[in-house]
mmCIF file of C-alpha atoms in Angstrom:
data_model
loop_
_atom_site.group_PDB
_atom_site.id
_atom_site.type_symbol
_atom_site.label_atom_id
_atom_site.label_comp_id
_atom_site.label_asym_id
_atom_site.label_seq_id
_atom_site.Cartn_x
_atom_site.Cartn_y
_atom_site.Cartn_z
ATOM 1 C CA UNK A 1 -26.593 -4.997 10.024
ATOM 2 C CA UNK A 2 -24.752 -3.418 12.924
ATOM 3 C CA UNK A 3 -21.159 -2.874 11.822
ATOM 4 C CA UNK A 4 -18.067 -1.602 13.625
ATOM 5 C CA UNK A 5 -15.843 0.544 11.394
ATOM 6 C CA UNK A 6 -12.426 1.467 12.821
ATOM 7 C CA UNK A 7 -10.727 4.044 10.600
ATOM 8 C CA UNK A 8 -8.533 6.971 11.702
ATOM 9 C CA UNK A 9 -8.749 8.804 8.353
ATOM 10 C CA UNK A 10 -11.756 11.029 9.096
ATOM 11 C CA UNK A 11 -12.583 11.689 5.447
ATOM 12 C CA UNK A 12 -12.411 8.043 4.415
ATOM 13 C CA UNK A 13 -14.251 6.898 7.519
ATOM 14 C CA UNK A 14 -17.104 9.310 6.901
ATOM 15 C CA UNK A 15 -17.302 8.297 3.251
ATOM 16 C CA UNK A 16 -17.460 4.584 4.038
ATOM 17 C CA UNK A 17 -20.015 5.159 6.809
ATOM 18 C CA UNK A 18 -22.269 7.196 4.511
ATOM 19 C CA UNK A 19 -21.962 4.703 1.680
ATOM 20 C CA UNK A 20 -22.722 1.666 3.853
ATOM 21 C CA UNK A 21 -25.548 3.467 5.654
ATOM 22 C CA UNK A 22 -27.281 3.979 2.315
ATOM 23 C CA UNK A 23 -27.148 0.193 1.871
ATOM 24 C CA UNK A 24 -28.857 -0.345 5.235
ATOM 25 C CA UNK A 25 -25.840 -0.861 7.510
ATOM 26 C CA UNK A 26 -25.888 0.584 11.025
ATOM 27 C CA UNK A 27 -22.321 1.903 11.389
ATOM 28 C CA UNK A 28 -20.381 2.618 14.594
ATOM 29 C CA UNK A 29 -17.358 4.650 13.466
ATOM 30 C CA UNK A 30 -14.327 4.778 15.795
ATOM 31 C CA UNK A 31 -10.877 6.271 15.210
ATOM 32 C CA UNK A 32 -8.527 4.606 17.722
ATOM 33 C CA UNK A 33 -7.417 1.047 18.301
ATOM 34 C CA UNK A 34 -8.291 0.959 21.990
ATOM 35 C CA UNK A 35 -11.842 2.191 21.350
ATOM 36 C CA UNK A 36 -12.248 -0.326 18.548
ATOM 37 C CA UNK A 37 -11.077 -3.250 20.692
ATOM 38 C CA UNK A 38 -13.453 -2.373 23.532
ATOM 39 C CA UNK A 39 -16.379 -2.027 21.131
ATOM 40 C CA UNK A 40 -15.529 -5.237 19.280
ATOM 41 C CA UNK A 41 -15.286 -7.272 22.490
ATOM 42 C CA UNK A 42 -18.821 -6.232 23.432
ATOM 43 C CA UNK A 43 -20.077 -8.696 20.825
ATOM 44 C CA UNK A 44 -22.729 -6.235 19.647
ATOM 45 C CA UNK A 45 -21.641 -6.209 16.002
ATOM 46 C CA UNK A 46 -22.328 -8.601 13.140
ATOM 47 C CA UNK A 47 -19.365 -7.310 11.107
ATOM 48 C CA UNK A 48 -16.082 -5.543 11.932
ATOM 49 C CA UNK A 49 -14.107 -3.481 9.408
ATOM 50 C CA UNK A 50 -10.630 -2.627 10.703
ATOM 51 C CA UNK A 51 -8.029 -0.240 9.352
ATOM 52 C CA UNK A 52 -4.724 -2.020 9.888
ATOM 53 C CA UNK A 53 -2.837 1.139 10.955
ATOM 54 C CA UNK A 54 -4.745 2.703 13.858
ATOM 55 C CA UNK A 55 -3.539 5.055 16.601
ATOM 56 C CA UNK A 56 -2.662 3.117 19.740
ATOM 57 C CA UNK A 57 -3.385 -0.545 19.142
ATOM 58 C CA UNK A 58 -3.187 -1.435 15.449
ATOM 59 C CA UNK A 59 -5.808 -3.408 13.559
ATOM 60 C CA UNK A 60 -3.762 -6.594 13.374
ATOM 61 C CA UNK A 61 -3.224 -6.632 17.144
ATOM 62 C CA UNK A 62 -6.953 -6.078 17.662
ATOM 63 C CA UNK A 63 -7.784 -8.923 15.293
ATOM 64 C CA UNK A 64 -5.414 -11.335 17.042
ATOM 65 C CA UNK A 65 -6.871 -10.502 20.451
ATOM 66 C CA UNK A 66 -10.427 -10.981 19.208
ATOM 67 C CA UNK A 67 -9.597 -14.420 17.842
ATOM 68 C CA UNK A 68 -7.618 -15.374 20.947
ATOM 69 C CA UNK A 69 -10.670 -14.532 23.048
ATOM 70 C CA UNK A 70 -12.858 -16.673 20.782
ATOM 71 C CA UNK A 71 -14.816 -13.875 19.092
ATOM 72 C CA UNK A 72 -15.828 -15.216 15.670
ATOM 73 C CA UNK A 73 -17.402 -12.017 14.276
ATOM 74 C CA UNK A 74 -16.364 -11.620 10.597
ATOM 75 C CA UNK A 75 -13.504 -9.117 10.178
ATOM 76 C CA UNK A 76 -12.377 -7.299 7.046
ATOM 77 C CA UNK A 77 -8.982 -5.573 7.189
ATOM 78 C CA UNK A 78 -8.534 -2.307 5.281
ATOM 79 C CA UNK A 79 -4.959 -1.250 4.619
ATOM 80 C CA UNK A 80 -2.496 0.400 2.303
ATOM 81 C CA UNK A 81 -0.131 -2.531 2.993
ATOM 82 C CA UNK A 82 -0.862 -4.599 -0.075
ATOM 83 C CA UNK A 83 2.029 -7.032 -0.465
ATOM 84 C CA UNK A 84 1.341 -10.770 -0.586
ATOM 85 C CA UNK A 85 3.136 -11.148 2.756
ATOM 86 C CA UNK A 86 0.912 -8.501 4.359
ATOM 87 C CA UNK A 87 -2.265 -10.087 3.035
ATOM 88 C CA UNK A 88 -1.230 -13.554 4.158
ATOM 89 C CA UNK A 89 -0.304 -12.250 7.611
ATOM 90 C CA UNK A 90 -3.733 -10.654 7.967
ATOM 91 C CA UNK A 91 -5.576 -13.756 6.802
ATOM 92 C CA UNK A 92 -3.504 -16.073 8.986
ATOM 93 C CA UNK A 93 -4.278 -13.838 11.971
ATOM 94 C CA UNK A 94 -7.982 -14.557 11.490
ATOM 95 C CA UNK A 95 -9.261 -11.960 9.024
ATOM 96 C CA UNK A 96 -12.130 -13.100 6.831
ATOM 97 C CA UNK A 97 -10.992 -10.802 4.029
ATOM 98 C CA UNK A 98 -8.361 -8.185 3.262
ATOM 99 C CA UNK A 99 -9.029 -5.100 1.127
ATOM 100 C CA UNK A 100 -6.196 -2.870 -0.072
ATOM 101 C CA UNK A 101 -6.614 0.907 -0.261
ATOM 102 C CA UNK A 102 -7.700 2.636 -2.401
ATOM 103 C CA UNK A 103 -10.814 0.567 -2.976
ATOM 104 C CA UNK A 104 -14.286 0.989 -4.442
ATOM 105 C CA UNK A 105 -17.321 0.763 -2.157
ATOM 106 C CA UNK A 106 -18.909 -1.711 -4.570
ATOM 107 C CA UNK A 107 -15.955 -4.043 -4.008
ATOM 108 C CA UNK A 108 -16.263 -3.723 -0.234
ATOM 109 C CA UNK A 109 -19.983 -4.531 -0.484
ATOM 110 C CA UNK A 110 -19.239 -7.523 -2.707
ATOM 111 C CA UNK A 111 -16.690 -8.858 -0.233
ATOM 112 C CA UNK A 112 -19.154 -8.442 2.654
ATOM 113 C CA UNK A 113 -21.794 -10.329 0.668
ATOM 114 C CA UNK A 114 -19.287 -13.082 -0.050
ATOM 115 C CA UNK A 115 -18.383 -13.503 3.624
ATOM 116 C CA UNK A 116 -22.000 -13.938 4.683
ATOM 117 C CA UNK A 117 -22.842 -16.066 1.667
ATOM 118 C CA UNK A 118 -20.060 -18.478 2.655
ATOM 119 C CA UNK A 119 -21.346 -18.706 6.216
ATOM 120 C CA UNK A 120 -25.069 -18.865 5.388
ATOM 121 C CA UNK A 121 -26.699 -22.212 6.158
ATOM 122 C CA UNK A 122 -30.286 -23.485 5.865
ATOM 123 C CA UNK A 123 -32.051 -23.519 9.228
ATOM 124 C CA UNK A 124 -32.379 -27.295 9.071
ATOM 125 C CA UNK A 125 -28.655 -27.853 8.554
ATOM 126 C CA UNK A 126 -26.971 -26.288 11.578
ATOM 127 C CA UNK A 127 -24.996 -29.421 12.429
ATOM 128 C CA UNK A 128 -22.672 -31.440 10.227
ATOM 129 C CA UNK A 129 -21.946 -35.087 11.032
ATOM 130 C CA UNK A 130 -19.279 -37.363 9.555
ATOM 131 C CA UNK A 131 -18.848 -40.631 11.447
ATOM 132 C CA UNK A 132 -18.469 -39.742 15.129
ATOM 133 C CA UNK A 133 -17.315 -36.207 14.235
ATOM 134 C CA UNK A 134 -19.858 -33.437 14.779
ATOM 135 C CA UNK A 135 -19.710 -29.720 13.979
ATOM 136 C CA UNK A 136 -22.235 -27.322 15.526
ATOM 137 C CA UNK A 137 -22.466 -24.451 13.011
ATOM 138 C CA UNK A 138 -24.573 -22.240 15.249
ATOM 139 C CA UNK A 139 -22.236 -22.294 18.255
ATOM 140 C CA UNK A 140 -19.062 -23.084 16.277
ATOM 141 C CA UNK A 141 -18.230 -26.125 18.364
ATOM 142 C CA UNK A 142 -16.764 -29.453 17.322
ATOM 143 C CA UNK A 143 -16.943 -32.875 18.957
ATOM 144 C CA UNK A 144 -15.558 -36.296 18.186
ATOM 145 C CA UNK A 145 -16.695 -39.366 20.093
ATOM 146 C CA UNK A 146 -18.470 -36.996 22.473
ATOM 147 C CA UNK A 147 -15.270 -35.125 23.310
ATOM 148 C CA UNK A 148 -15.289 -31.367 22.642
ATOM 149 C CA UNK A 149 -12.583 -30.016 20.332
ATOM 150 C CA UNK A 150 -11.488 -26.381 20.518
ATOM 151 C CA UNK A 151 -11.009 -24.805 17.098
ATOM 152 C CA UNK A 152 -9.599 -21.472 15.979
ATOM 153 C CA UNK A 153 -11.545 -19.525 13.335
ATOM 154 C CA UNK A 154 -9.666 -20.847 10.277
ATOM 155 C CA UNK A 155 -9.668 -24.383 11.659
ATOM 156 C CA UNK A 156 -13.448 -24.188 12.064
ATOM 157 C CA UNK A 157 -13.922 -22.913 8.497
ATOM 158 C CA UNK A 158 -11.557 -25.563 7.154
ATOM 159 C CA UNK A 159 -13.330 -28.385 8.990
ATOM 160 C CA UNK A 160 -16.714 -27.030 7.887
ATOM 161 C CA UNK A 161 -15.571 -27.068 4.262
ATOM 162 C CA UNK A 162 -14.364 -30.674 4.535
ATOM 163 C CA UNK A 163 -17.456 -31.909 6.397
ATOM 164 C CA UNK A 164 -19.763 -30.391 3.798
ATOM 165 C CA UNK A 165 -17.927 -32.521 1.196
ATOM 166 C CA UNK A 166 -17.078 -35.872 2.826
ATOM 167 C CA UNK A 167 -15.159 -38.182 0.544
ATOM 168 C CA UNK A 168 -14.458 -35.426 -1.996
ATOM 169 C CA UNK A 169 -10.847 -34.502 -2.723
ATOM 170 C CA UNK A 170 -10.098 -30.826 -1.995
ATOM 171 C CA UNK A 171 -7.104 -29.269 -3.734
ATOM 172 C CA UNK A 172 -4.899 -26.596 -2.207
ATOM 173 C CA UNK A 173 -6.307 -23.872 -4.485
ATOM 174 C CA UNK A 174 -9.900 -24.853 -3.686
ATOM 175 C CA UNK A 175 -9.137 -24.526 0.031
ATOM 176 C CA UNK A 176 -7.347 -21.190 -0.419
ATOM 177 C CA UNK A 177 -10.386 -19.724 -2.147
ATOM 178 C CA UNK A 178 -13.048 -21.311 0.078
ATOM 179 C CA UNK A 179 -11.425 -20.693 3.472
ATOM 180 C CA UNK A 180 -9.110 -17.725 2.916
ATOM 181 C CA UNK A 181 -10.909 -16.013 0.026
ATOM 182 C CA UNK A 182 -7.741 -16.082 -2.080
ATOM 183 C CA UNK A 183 -7.913 -16.562 -5.837
ATOM 184 C CA UNK A 184 -4.124 -16.718 -6.127
ATOM 185 C CA UNK A 185 -1.442 -18.925 -4.592
ATOM 186 C CA UNK A 186 0.454 -16.931 -1.922
ATOM 187 C CA UNK A 187 3.326 -19.430 -2.097
ATOM 188 C CA UNK A 188 3.222 -20.075 1.637
ATOM 189 C CA UNK A 189 2.425 -23.167 3.705
ATOM 190 C CA UNK A 190 -0.775 -21.661 5.136
ATOM 191 C CA UNK A 191 -2.976 -24.544 3.937
ATOM 192 C CA UNK A 192 -0.534 -27.254 4.982
ATOM 193 C CA UNK A 193 -0.062 -25.652 8.400
ATOM 194 C CA UNK A 194 -3.786 -25.385 9.113
ATOM 195 C CA UNK A 195 -4.526 -28.897 7.846
ATOM 196 C CA UNK A 196 -1.792 -30.225 10.139
ATOM 197 C CA UNK A 197 -3.223 -28.319 13.114
ATOM 198 C CA UNK A 198 -6.715 -29.563 12.325
ATOM 199 C CA UNK A 199 -5.507 -33.151 11.993
ATOM 200 C CA UNK A 200 -3.772 -32.905 15.379
ATOM 201 C CA UNK A 201 -7.116 -31.956 16.922
ATOM 202 C CA UNK A 202 -9.664 -34.177 15.166
ATOM 203 C CA UNK A 203 -7.536 -37.261 14.431
ATOM 204 C CA UNK A 204 -4.430 -37.629 16.580
ATOM 205 C CA UNK A 205 -6.154 -37.999 19.992
ATOM 206 C CA UNK A 206 -8.576 -40.596 18.605
ATOM 207 C CA UNK A 207 -6.290 -43.004 16.753
ATOM 208 C CA UNK A 208 -8.385 -43.445 13.625
ATOM 209 C CA UNK A 209 -7.587 -40.761 11.005
ATOM 210 C CA UNK A 210 -10.386 -39.062 9.083
ATOM 211 C CA UNK A 211 -8.379 -36.360 7.294
ATOM 212 C CA UNK A 212 -6.075 -37.842 4.673
ATOM 213 C CA UNK A 213 -3.410 -36.250 2.475
ATOM 214 C CA UNK A 214 -3.271 -37.384 -1.140
ATOM 215 C CA UNK A 215 0.237 -36.321 -2.090
ATOM 216 C CA UNK A 216 0.356 -34.139 -5.166
ATOM 217 C CA UNK A 217 -3.448 -34.014 -5.292
ATOM 218 C CA UNK A 218 -5.026 -32.565 -2.140
ATOM 219 C CA UNK A 219 -6.915 -33.665 0.971
ATOM 220 C CA UNK A 220 -10.015 -35.701 1.720
ATOM 221 C CA UNK A 221 -12.134 -36.184 4.860
ATOM 222 C CA UNK A 222 -13.783 -39.551 5.334
ATOM 223 C CA UNK A 223 -14.289 -41.924 8.273
#
């Protein structure tokens, strides 16, 4: 798997590159934010691992620009900034996971496996359909009533989770773990905010609501 690793600590960068190379990863190691952004925008990588504090453009700024430009490549943020607020900020900016330094390589490998396990789909199931709502998993595109709907990365993952479970109630904690990879409650409105944004895109323009809030319980998607 071709992987972009942006890390300005030469010793740590070399260690991670060696360790991942042994596991079969093809690593491009870069040390500055500007180099990392240029390489990431090429679209040549299947995975991006970003140090949050890089010379020049920092990892968070790179991540935001990648998502703004529609690049959906999985991104793991590495950082010494380990507060709940820092982790939530990284995840809300579009990171697929957030690993605090110091970390063990086995944990990094486990988190990579988890990202691709979540996104893996059988070849015969590359489109999800609920009523007149369609989600193209291969091209990450959504449509309702034939009208294309533009989704940000977290909105896509959230909709995918709901459409894989039509009619099933999804609690806040289930969504935090499935979409944000969090096994704790960050005590923020991240789920509520993203559900509201998603509802504004898939329901509001079409009149008939599919995504329903069950107060005190969770959310359910059904036509």
